[in-house]
PDB file of C-alpha atoms and ligand atoms in Angstrom:
ATOM      1  CA  UNK A   1     -32.500  -1.830  12.757  1.00 64.00           C
ATOM      2  CA  UNK A   2     -29.722  -4.200  14.688  1.00 84.00           C
ATOM      3  CA  UNK A   3     -28.730  -3.513  18.617  1.00 90.00           C
ATOM      4  CA  UNK A   4     -24.684  -3.955  17.610  1.00 92.00           C
ATOM      5  CA  UNK A   5     -25.839  -1.008  14.210  1.00 95.00           C
ATOM      6  CA  UNK A   6     -27.738   0.712  16.606  1.00 95.00           C
ATOM      7  CA  UNK A   7     -23.938   1.001  19.395  1.00 97.00           C
ATOM      8  CA  UNK A   8     -21.727   0.676  15.821  1.00 98.00           C
ATOM      9  CA  UNK A   9     -23.846   3.892  14.511  1.00 97.00           C
ATOM     10  CA  UNK A  10     -23.631   5.875  18.225  1.00 97.00           C
ATOM     11  CA  UNK A  11     -19.853   5.462  18.466  1.00 97.00           C
ATOM     12  CA  UNK A  12     -19.226   6.135  15.150  1.00 98.00           C
ATOM     13  CA  UNK A  13     -20.920  10.045  15.221  1.00 97.00           C
ATOM     14  CA  UNK A  14     -19.454  10.339  18.503  1.00 96.00           C
ATOM     15  CA  UNK A  15     -15.224   9.940  17.163  1.00 98.00           C
ATOM     16  CA  UNK A  16     -14.126  12.772  16.154  1.00 97.00           C
ATOM     17  CA  UNK A  17     -10.552  10.965  15.123  1.00 98.00           C
ATOM     18  CA  UNK A  18     -10.650   7.745  14.216  1.00 98.00           C
ATOM     19  CA  UNK A  19      -7.493   5.569  14.260  1.00 98.00           C
ATOM     20  CA  UNK A  20      -8.666   2.031  11.706  1.00 98.00           C
ATOM     21  CA  UNK A  21      -6.195  -0.915  11.933  1.00 98.00           C
ATOM     22  CA  UNK A  22      -7.339  -3.315   9.113  1.00 98.00           C
ATOM     23  CA  UNK A  23      -5.808  -6.740   7.617  1.00 98.00           C
ATOM     24  CA  UNK A  24      -7.530  -9.397   4.743  1.00 97.00           C
ATOM     25  CA  UNK A  25     -10.038  -9.952   5.892  1.00 98.00           C
ATOM     26  CA  UNK A  26     -11.284  -6.339   4.340  1.00 98.00           C
ATOM     27  CA  UNK A  27     -10.714  -7.120   1.056  1.00 96.00           C
ATOM     28  CA  UNK A  28     -12.120 -10.604   1.161  1.00 96.00           C
ATOM     29  CA  UNK A  29     -16.035  -9.207  -0.479  1.00 97.00           C
ATOM     30  CA  UNK A  30     -13.425  -7.443  -3.678  1.00 95.00           C
ATOM     31  CA  UNK A  31     -12.643 -11.086  -4.341  1.00 92.00           C
ATOM     32  CA  UNK A  32      -9.092 -11.275  -3.241  1.00 92.00           C
ATOM     33  CA  UNK A  33      -8.053 -14.179  -0.496  1.00 91.00           C
ATOM     34  CA  UNK A  34      -7.318 -13.883   3.104  1.00 93.00           C
ATOM     35  CA  UNK A  35      -4.414 -16.250   4.235  1.00 93.00           C
ATOM     36  CA  UNK A  36      -5.802 -17.134   7.133  1.00 93.00           C
ATOM     37  CA  UNK A  37      -9.580 -18.336   6.750  1.00 92.00           C
ATOM     38  CA  UNK A  38     -10.547 -21.747   5.439  1.00 89.00           C
ATOM     39  CA  UNK A  39      -8.973 -21.054   1.261  1.00 87.00           C
ATOM     40  CA  UNK A  40      -6.709 -18.656   2.873  1.00 91.00           C
ATOM     41  CA  UNK A  41      -3.466 -18.274   1.526  1.00 90.00           C
ATOM     42  CA  UNK A  42      -1.173 -19.701   4.153  1.00 90.00           C
ATOM     43  CA  UNK A  43      -4.386 -22.281   4.787  1.00 90.00           C
ATOM     44  CA  UNK A  44      -3.938 -23.285   1.217  1.00 88.00           C
ATOM     45  CA  UNK A  45      -0.038 -24.216   1.703  1.00 89.00           C
ATOM     46  CA  UNK A  46       1.847 -23.128   4.462  1.00 85.00           C
ATOM     47  CA  UNK A  47       5.188 -24.065   2.957  1.00 87.00           C
ATOM     48  CA  UNK A  48       4.165 -20.556   0.944  1.00 88.00           C
ATOM     49  CA  UNK A  49       5.559 -18.440   4.330  1.00 90.00           C
ATOM     50  CA  UNK A  50       8.629 -19.983   4.919  1.00 90.00           C
ATOM     51  CA  UNK A  51       8.963 -18.887   1.451  1.00 92.00           C
ATOM     52  CA  UNK A  52       7.219 -14.710   1.413  1.00 94.00           C
ATOM     53  CA  UNK A  53      10.561 -14.676   4.149  1.00 95.00           C
ATOM     54  CA  UNK A  54      13.978 -12.167   3.945  1.00 96.00           C
ATOM     55  CA  UNK A  55      15.623 -15.089   4.706  1.00 96.00           C
ATOM     56  CA  UNK A  56      14.739 -16.836   1.893  1.00 96.00           C
ATOM     57  CA  UNK A  57      14.552 -13.931  -0.778  1.00 97.00           C
ATOM     58  CA  UNK A  58      18.231 -13.461   0.605  1.00 97.00           C
ATOM     59  CA  UNK A  59      18.663 -17.216  -0.132  1.00 97.00           C
ATOM     60  CA  UNK A  60      17.271 -18.141  -2.880  1.00 97.00           C
ATOM     61  CA  UNK A  61      17.006 -14.932  -4.788  1.00 97.00           C
ATOM     62  CA  UNK A  62      16.282 -16.550  -8.479  1.00 97.00           C
ATOM     63  CA  UNK A  63      12.756 -18.405  -6.838  1.00 96.00           C
ATOM     64  CA  UNK A  64      11.862 -15.905  -4.464  1.00 96.00           C
ATOM     65  CA  UNK A  65      11.223 -13.654  -7.511  1.00 96.00           C
ATOM     66  CA  UNK A  66       8.526 -16.866  -9.661  1.00 94.00           C
ATOM     67  CA  UNK A  67       6.758 -17.568  -6.222  1.00 94.00           C
ATOM     68  CA  UNK A  68       6.314 -13.461  -5.431  1.00 95.00           C
ATOM     69  CA  UNK A  69       5.163 -12.979  -9.000  1.00 93.00           C
ATOM     70  CA  UNK A  70       2.452 -15.672  -7.755  1.00 90.00           C
ATOM     71  CA  UNK A  71       1.560 -15.269  -4.597  1.00 89.00           C
ATOM     72  CA  UNK A  72       0.460 -11.910  -5.222  1.00 87.00           C
ATOM     73  CA  UNK A  73      -0.340 -11.809  -8.842  1.00 79.00           C
ATOM     74  CA  UNK A  74      -4.338 -10.643  -8.306  1.00 67.00           C
ATOM     75  CA  UNK A  75      -2.851  -7.697  -6.542  1.00 70.00           C
ATOM     76  CA  UNK A  76      -0.371  -7.084  -8.961  1.00 74.00           C
ATOM     77  CA  UNK A  77      -2.567  -6.635 -11.594  1.00 76.00           C
ATOM     78  CA  UNK A  78      -4.956  -4.038 -10.222  1.00 73.00           C
ATOM     79  CA  UNK A  79      -8.108  -5.641 -11.544  1.00 84.00           C
ATOM     80  CA  UNK A  80     -10.080  -5.434  -8.180  1.00 91.00           C
ATOM     81  CA  UNK A  81     -12.220  -3.069  -7.065  1.00 95.00           C
ATOM     82  CA  UNK A  82     -12.731  -1.170  -2.976  1.00 97.00           C
ATOM     83  CA  UNK A  83     -15.986  -2.875  -2.061  1.00 98.00           C
ATOM     84  CA  UNK A  84     -18.463  -1.526  -0.033  1.00 98.00           C
ATOM     85  CA  UNK A  85     -16.422  -1.663   3.020  1.00 98.00           C
ATOM     86  CA  UNK A  86     -12.533   0.252   1.036  1.00 98.00           C
ATOM     87  CA  UNK A  87     -16.160   2.808   0.787  1.00 98.00           C
ATOM     88  CA  UNK A  88     -17.605   3.868   3.422  1.00 98.00           C
ATOM     89  CA  UNK A  89     -13.936   4.716   5.446  1.00 98.00           C
ATOM     90  CA  UNK A  90     -13.296   6.717   2.661  1.00 98.00           C
ATOM     91  CA  UNK A  91     -17.131   8.897   3.223  1.00 97.00           C
ATOM     92  CA  UNK A  92     -15.898   8.737   6.822  1.00 97.00           C
ATOM     93  CA  UNK A  93     -13.479  11.614   6.041  1.00 96.00           C
ATOM     94  CA  UNK A  94     -16.629  12.727   3.645  1.00 94.00           C
ATOM     95  CA  UNK A  95     -18.381  13.706   6.845  1.00 95.00           C
ATOM     96  CA  UNK A  96     -15.608  15.649   8.121  1.00 95.00           C
ATOM     97  CA  UNK A  97     -14.312  13.037  10.162  1.00 98.00           C
ATOM     98  CA  UNK A  98     -10.134  12.938  10.551  1.00 98.00           C
ATOM     99  CA  UNK A  99     -10.088   9.638   9.114  1.00 98.00           C
ATOM    100  CA  UNK A 100      -5.891   7.956   9.163  1.00 98.00           C
ATOM    101  CA  UNK A 101      -5.959   3.904   7.749  1.00 98.00           C
ATOM    102  CA  UNK A 102      -3.010   1.602   8.775  1.00 98.00           C
ATOM    103  CA  UNK A 103      -2.987  -1.091   6.577  1.00 98.00           C
ATOM    104  CA  UNK A 104      -1.702  -4.119   6.428  1.00 97.00           C
ATOM    105  CA  UNK A 105      -3.667  -5.337   3.143  1.00 96.00           C
ATOM    106  CA  UNK A 106      -1.005  -4.075  -0.388  1.00 94.00           C
ATOM    107  CA  UNK A 107      -3.672  -4.703  -2.420  1.00 92.00           C
ATOM    108  CA  UNK A 108      -3.705  -0.312  -2.458  1.00 92.00           C
ATOM    109  CA  UNK A 109      -7.847  -1.014  -2.686  1.00 95.00           C
ATOM    110  CA  UNK A 110      -7.971   1.740   0.582  1.00 97.00           C
ATOM    111  CA  UNK A 111      -5.723   4.168  -1.661  1.00 96.00           C
ATOM    112  CA  UNK A 112      -8.621   3.790  -4.617  1.00 95.00           C
ATOM    113  CA  UNK A 113     -11.255   4.053  -2.688  1.00 98.00           C
ATOM    114  CA  UNK A 114     -10.362   7.781  -2.048  1.00 98.00           C
ATOM    115  CA  UNK A 115      -9.041   7.377   1.829  1.00 98.00           C
ATOM    116  CA  UNK A 116      -6.874   9.958   2.338  1.00 98.00           C
ATOM    117  CA  UNK A 117      -4.819   9.504   4.926  1.00 98.00           C
ATOM    118  CA  UNK A 118      -3.078   6.015   4.579  1.00 98.00           C
ATOM    119  CA  UNK A 119      -0.421   4.318   6.132  1.00 98.00           C
ATOM    120  CA  UNK A 120       0.686   0.232   4.040  1.00 97.00           C
ATOM    121  CA  UNK A 121       2.604  -1.057   7.681  1.00 97.00           C
ATOM    122  CA  UNK A 122       3.318  -4.200   5.400  1.00 96.00           C
ATOM    123  CA  UNK A 123       5.111  -2.056   2.687  1.00 94.00           C
ATOM    124  CA  UNK A 124       3.158  -1.717  -1.466  1.00 91.00           C
ATOM    125  CA  UNK A 125       3.963  -3.973  -3.727  1.00 91.00           C
ATOM    126  CA  UNK A 126       3.708  -0.830  -6.317  1.00 91.00           C
ATOM    127  CA  UNK A 127       7.528  -1.173  -5.734  1.00 94.00           C
ATOM    128  CA  UNK A 128      10.513  -2.740  -5.673  1.00 97.00           C
ATOM    129  CA  UNK A 129      13.932  -1.166  -4.989  1.00 98.00           C
ATOM    130  CA  UNK A 130      18.023  -2.049  -6.221  1.00 97.00           C
ATOM    131  CA  UNK A 131      19.665  -3.372  -2.714  1.00 95.00           C
ATOM    132  CA  UNK A 132      22.817  -2.156  -3.288  1.00 93.00           C
ATOM    133  CA  UNK A 133      22.120   1.150  -5.315  1.00 91.00           C
ATOM    134  CA  UNK A 134      18.370   1.770  -3.949  1.00 95.00           C
ATOM    135  CA  UNK A 135      17.377   2.404  -7.008  1.00 96.00           C
ATOM    136  CA  UNK A 136      13.464   1.623  -7.028  1.00 97.00           C
ATOM    137  CA  UNK A 137      10.982   0.454 -10.213  1.00 97.00           C
ATOM    138  CA  UNK A 138       7.887  -0.021 -10.795  1.00 95.00           C
ATOM    139  CA  UNK A 139       5.379  -2.061 -11.163  1.00 92.00           C
ATOM    140  CA  UNK A 140       5.885  -2.477 -15.107  1.00 93.00           C
ATOM    141  CA  UNK A 141       9.386  -2.936 -14.528  1.00 96.00           C
ATOM    142  CA  UNK A 142       9.045  -5.646 -11.942  1.00 95.00           C
ATOM    143  CA  UNK A 143       6.430  -7.654 -14.422  1.00 93.00           C
ATOM    144  CA  UNK A 144       8.810  -7.217 -17.388  1.00 94.00           C
ATOM    145  CA  UNK A 145      10.862 -10.199 -16.236  1.00 94.00           C
ATOM    146  CA  UNK A 146      10.947 -14.049 -14.477  1.00 94.00           C
ATOM    147  CA  UNK A 147      13.913 -12.364 -12.167  1.00 97.00           C
ATOM    148  CA  UNK A 148      13.950  -7.949 -11.699  1.00 97.00           C
ATOM    149  CA  UNK A 149      17.563  -7.181 -11.856  1.00 98.00           C
ATOM    150  CA  UNK A 150      18.490  -4.108 -11.492  1.00 97.00           C
ATOM    151  CA  UNK A 151      20.206  -2.248 -14.282  1.00 96.00           C
ATOM    152  CA  UNK A 152      21.413   1.125 -13.885  1.00 96.00           C
ATOM    153  CA  UNK A 153      24.422   1.504 -15.649  1.00 94.00           C
ATOM    154  CA  UNK A 154      27.439   2.816 -12.780  1.00 86.00           C
ATOM    155  CA  UNK A 155      30.747   4.879 -13.458  1.00 87.00           C
ATOM    156  CA  UNK A 156      32.642   1.962 -15.612  1.00 90.00           C
ATOM    157  CA  UNK A 157      29.231   1.910 -17.841  1.00 93.00           C
ATOM    158  CA  UNK A 158      28.485  -1.931 -17.037  1.00 92.00           C
ATOM    159  CA  UNK A 159      25.187  -2.806 -15.001  1.00 93.00           C
ATOM    160  CA  UNK A 160      24.190  -3.018 -11.485  1.00 93.00           C
ATOM    161  CA  UNK A 161      22.615  -6.646 -12.788  1.00 95.00           C
ATOM    162  CA  UNK A 162      21.438  -7.675  -8.512  1.00 96.00           C
ATOM    163  CA  UNK A 163      18.224  -9.118  -8.555  1.00 98.00           C
ATOM    164  CA  UNK A 164      15.705  -6.060  -6.211  1.00 98.00           C
ATOM    165  CA  UNK A 165      13.885  -6.128  -3.039  1.00 98.00           C
ATOM    166  CA  UNK A 166      10.313  -5.914  -3.055  1.00 97.00           C
ATOM    167  CA  UNK A 167       9.056  -2.882  -1.464  1.00 96.00           C
ATOM    168  CA  UNK A 168       6.474  -5.851   0.000  1.00 96.00           C
ATOM    169  CA  UNK A 169       7.163  -5.768   4.066  1.00 96.00           C
ATOM    170  CA  UNK A 170       8.443  -9.933   4.238  1.00 96.00           C
ATOM    171  CA  UNK A 171       8.624 -11.696   7.499  1.00 94.00           C
ATOM    172  CA  UNK A 172      11.683 -11.005   9.562  1.00 94.00           C
ATOM    173  CA  UNK A 173      11.539  -6.956   8.043  1.00 93.00           C
ATOM    174  CA  UNK A 174      10.034  -4.089   9.919  1.00 92.00           C
ATOM    175  CA  UNK A 175       6.466  -3.262   9.523  1.00 94.00           C
ATOM    176  CA  UNK A 176       6.291   0.047   8.828  1.00 94.00           C
ATOM    177  CA  UNK A 177       4.373   3.102  10.018  1.00 97.00           C
ATOM    178  CA  UNK A 178       4.911   1.785  13.726  1.00 95.00           C
ATOM    179  CA  UNK A 179       5.760   4.565  15.568  1.00 95.00           C
ATOM    180  CA  UNK A 180       2.541   7.274  13.051  1.00 97.00           C
ATOM    181  CA  UNK A 181      -0.035   3.878  14.253  1.00 97.00           C
ATOM    182  CA  UNK A 182       0.452   4.520  18.606  1.00 95.00           C
ATOM    183  CA  UNK A 183       0.521   8.651  18.324  1.00 96.00           C
ATOM    184  CA  UNK A 184      -2.678   8.246  16.378  1.00 97.00           C
ATOM    185  CA  UNK A 185      -4.035   5.926  19.085  1.00 97.00           C
ATOM    186  CA  UNK A 186      -2.935   8.796  21.954  1.00 96.00           C
ATOM    187  CA  UNK A 187      -4.665  10.917  18.831  1.00 97.00           C
ATOM    188  CA  UNK A 188      -7.782   9.002  18.540  1.00 98.00           C
ATOM    189  CA  UNK A 189     -10.783   8.827  20.041  1.00 97.00           C
ATOM    190  CA  UNK A 190     -12.143   5.799  18.476  1.00 98.00           C
ATOM    191  CA  UNK A 191     -10.336   2.041  17.243  1.00 98.00           C
ATOM    192  CA  UNK A 192     -12.004   0.460  13.978  1.00 98.00           C
ATOM    193  CA  UNK A 193     -10.030  -2.949  13.472  1.00 98.00           C
ATOM    194  CA  UNK A 194     -12.029  -4.504  10.642  1.00 98.00           C
ATOM    195  CA  UNK A 195     -10.830  -7.690   8.832  1.00 98.00           C
ATOM    196  CA  UNK A 196      -7.336  -9.309  10.517  1.00 98.00           C
ATOM    197  CA  UNK A 197      -6.880 -12.327  12.988  1.00 97.00           C
ATOM    198  CA  UNK A 198      -4.417  -9.842  14.710  1.00 97.00           C
ATOM    199  CA  UNK A 199      -2.578 -13.739  14.704  1.00 93.00           C
ATOM    200  CA  UNK A 200       1.382 -10.524  13.634  1.00 91.00           C
ATOM    201  CA  UNK A 201       3.489  -9.071  15.443  1.00 89.00           C
ATOM    202  CA  UNK A 202       3.510  -6.478  16.663  1.00 90.00           C
ATOM    203  CA  UNK A 203      -0.284  -4.937  14.887  1.00 93.00           C
ATOM    204  CA  UNK A 204      -0.910  -8.270  17.149  1.00 95.00           C
ATOM    205  CA  UNK A 205      -0.577  -6.111  19.891  1.00 95.00           C
ATOM    206  CA  UNK A 206      -2.052  -2.641  19.190  1.00 97.00           C
ATOM    207  CA  UNK A 207      -5.744  -3.762  21.222  1.00 97.00           C
ATOM    208  CA  UNK A 208      -3.787  -3.189  24.127  1.00 95.00           C
ATOM    209  CA  UNK A 209      -1.981  -1.018  23.821  1.00 94.00           C
ATOM    210  CA  UNK A 210      -5.169   0.820  23.123  1.00 96.00           C
ATOM    211  CA  UNK A 211      -6.813  -1.054  25.518  1.00 93.00           C
ATOM    212  CA  UNK A 212      -4.834   1.511  27.794  1.00 91.00           C
ATOM    213  CA  UNK A 213      -5.423   4.621  27.214  1.00 96.00           C
ATOM    214  CA  UNK A 214      -7.654   6.306  28.535  1.00 94.00           C
ATOM    215  CA  UNK A 215     -11.195   7.851  26.519  1.00 94.00           C
ATOM    216  CA  UNK A 216      -9.988   5.493  23.152  1.00 97.00           C
ATOM    217  CA  UNK A 217     -13.511   3.720  22.056  1.00 98.00           C
ATOM    218  CA  UNK A 218     -13.058   0.087  20.131  1.00 98.00           C
ATOM    219  CA  UNK A 219     -14.796  -1.009  17.735  1.00 98.00           C
ATOM    220  CA  UNK A 220     -13.713  -4.676  16.028  1.00 98.00           C
ATOM    221  CA  UNK A 221     -15.117  -5.986  13.096  1.00 98.00           C
ATOM    222  CA  UNK A 222     -14.430  -9.874  12.373  1.00 98.00           C
ATOM    223  CA  UNK A 223     -16.084 -12.717  10.310  1.00 97.00           C
ATOM    224  CA  UNK A 224     -14.833 -15.297  13.418  1.00 97.00           C
ATOM    225  CA  UNK A 225     -13.426 -14.307  16.868  1.00 96.00           C
ATOM    226  CA  UNK A 226     -10.156 -13.469  18.218  1.00 96.00           C
ATOM    227  CA  UNK A 227      -8.061 -13.982  21.135  1.00 94.00           C
ATOM    228  CA  UNK A 228      -8.698 -10.443  21.314  1.00 96.00           C
ATOM    229  CA  UNK A 229     -12.264  -9.990  21.266  1.00 97.00           C
ATOM    230  CA  UNK A 230     -12.141  -9.217  25.638  1.00 97.00           C
ATOM    231  CA  UNK A 231     -10.360  -5.877  24.925  1.00 97.00           C
ATOM    232  CA  UNK A 232     -13.059  -4.970  22.492  1.00 97.00           C
ATOM    233  CA  UNK A 233     -16.570  -2.318  22.913  1.00 97.00           C
ATOM    234  CA  UNK A 234     -17.801  -3.116  20.523  1.00 98.00           C
ATOM    235  CA  UNK A 235     -16.967  -6.310  18.458  1.00 98.00           C
ATOM    236  CA  UNK A 236     -18.804  -6.996  15.818  1.00 98.00           C
ATOM    237  CA  UNK A 237     -19.029 -10.788  13.545  1.00 97.00           C
ATOM    238  CA  UNK A 238     -20.055  -9.589  10.439  1.00 97.00           C
ATOM    239  CA  UNK A 239     -19.009  -9.740   7.046  1.00 98.00           C
ATOM    240  CA  UNK A 240     -17.339  -5.779   6.912  1.00 98.00           C
ATOM    241  CA  UNK A 241     -18.566  -4.679   3.704  1.00 98.00           C
ATOM    242  CA  UNK A 242     -23.117  -6.539   4.028  1.00 97.00           C
ATOM    243  CA  UNK A 243     -22.541  -5.138   8.011  1.00 97.00           C
ATOM    244  CA  UNK A 244     -22.188  -2.178   5.415  1.00 97.00           C
ATOM    245  CA  UNK A 245     -23.973  -2.373   3.681  1.00 95.00           C
ATOM    246  CA  UNK A 246     -26.767  -2.733   6.084  1.00 94.00           C
ATOM    247  CA  UNK A 247     -25.963   0.418   8.214  1.00 93.00           C
ATOM    248  CA  UNK A 248     -26.423   2.598   4.727  1.00 88.00           C
ATOM    249  CA  UNK A 249     -29.747   1.319   4.358  1.00 78.00           C
TER     250      UNK A 249
HETATM  251  N1  APR B   1     -15.409  -9.135   6.900  1.00 91.49           N
HETATM  252  C1  APR B   1     -14.884  -9.100   8.071  1.00 91.49           C
HETATM  253  N2  APR B   1     -14.290  -9.556   8.146  1.00 91.49           N
HETATM  254  C2  APR B   1     -13.778 -10.630   7.927  1.00 91.49           C
HETATM  255  C3  APR B   1     -13.871 -11.165   5.718  1.00 91.49           C
HETATM  256  C4  APR B   1     -14.942 -10.482   6.589  1.00 91.49           C
HETATM  257  N3  APR B   1     -15.290 -10.168   4.435  1.00 91.49           N
HETATM  258  N4  APR B   1     -12.959 -11.825   5.587  1.00 91.49           N
HETATM  259  C5  APR B   1     -12.419 -12.704   6.271  1.00 91.49           C
HETATM  260  N5  APR B   1     -12.299 -12.199   7.446  1.00 91.49           N
HETATM  261  C6  APR B   1     -11.913 -11.955   9.110  1.00 91.49           C
HETATM  262  C7  APR B   1     -11.231 -13.155   8.568  1.00 91.49           C
HETATM  263  O1  APR B   1     -12.262 -14.672   9.854  1.00 91.49           O
HETATM  264  C8  APR B   1      -9.715 -12.836   9.811  1.00 91.49           C
HETATM  265  O2  APR B   1      -9.658 -13.983  11.436  1.00 91.49           O
HETATM  266  O3  APR B   1     -10.849 -10.834   8.500  1.00 91.49           O
HETATM  267  C9  APR B   1      -9.173 -12.312   8.745  1.00 91.49           C
HETATM  268  C10 APR B   1      -8.240 -11.814   8.162  1.00 91.49           C
HETATM  269  O4  APR B   1      -7.363 -13.085   9.411  1.00 91.49           O
HETATM  270  P1  APR B   1      -5.760 -12.968   8.454  1.00 91.49           P
HETATM  271  O5  APR B   1      -6.101 -14.499   7.202  1.00 91.49           O
HETATM  272  O6  APR B   1      -4.495 -13.641   9.065  1.00 91.49           O
HETATM  273  O7  APR B   1      -5.261 -12.062   7.199  1.00 91.49           O
HETATM  274  P2  APR B   1      -4.867 -10.391   8.134  1.00 91.49           P
HETATM  275  O8  APR B   1      -4.940 -10.290  10.314  1.00 91.49           O
HETATM  276  O9  APR B   1      -4.680  -9.363   7.413  1.00 91.49           O
HETATM  277  O10 APR B   1      -2.495 -11.162   8.545  1.00 91.49           O
HETATM  278  C11 APR B   1      -1.893  -9.777   9.075  1.00 91.49           C
HETATM  279  O11 APR B   1       0.050 -11.327   8.336  1.00 91.49           O
HETATM  280  O12 APR B   1       0.723 -13.036   6.377  1.00 91.49           O
HETATM  281  C12 APR B   1       0.282 -11.616   7.131  1.00 91.49           C
HETATM  282  O13 APR B   1       1.325 -10.496   5.498  1.00 91.49           O
HETATM  283  C13 APR B   1       0.226 -11.238   5.713  1.00 91.49           C
HETATM  284  O14 APR B   1      -0.811  -9.198   6.173  1.00 91.49           O
HETATM  285  C14 APR B   1      -0.244 -10.092   6.812  1.00 91.49           C
HETATM  286  C15 APR B   1      -0.849 -10.892   7.974  1.00 91.49           C
END
């Protein structure tokens, strides 16, 4: 077995509490493109990023929704399956390790794989809420009309009718569970970062933050190099599912 695989297994075996941070590279081997690799969602058309911003939604909600649905259609259909990487993380829990998965992904694949402590830093594609009355709606309702509106009837018997806001964290929106992520780092003996370019704040600050925590070992599994590779005890530039299949023999 390659040296990096041996080192990886040793670090995993000696860890009891593992904080995992994942990005879109976790799901490319499930058939979902990432954002910044060749063929990535932003790489293909950078203007898409501008449309997926809080500012764009607030100014052009009617234009936002068709673009959002087109961009994230695949993640909404839920027809994608977890890959060996997702399943490996769920299996670590079955081995008795305490594993908290903080994901930037909105594809729901960690939960589908069986991970029991999953925190969606960039929100959820499954729901959307009325910006005025807060009524929340599920995916079926959201997909009914091109532009989903609140159908709650007010005391005067009139429909609210406001255009819903997705529960996905848009650019310019606040990331969720970040305080829980930092608390988890303090209580963990291993940080495992998988499939993220670490381009987006505040996730990009995690390796620096982790670097200052005594006794916290850090592993990065990412196909491409990142500017933070030097902060990790072990860096594996491999496809995560492929690598996991190899170490599982
Ligand atoms: N195995 C390991 N790493 C992979 C794999 C794979 N099979 N496929 C791709 N990668 C790596 C790429 O090399 C890349 O560095 O995953 C990384 C994905 O980076 P991005 O496309 O930037 O995705 P991510 O880091 O999740 O983006 C963060 O930015 O645009 C926002 O909200 C969006 O959640 C997203 C956030």
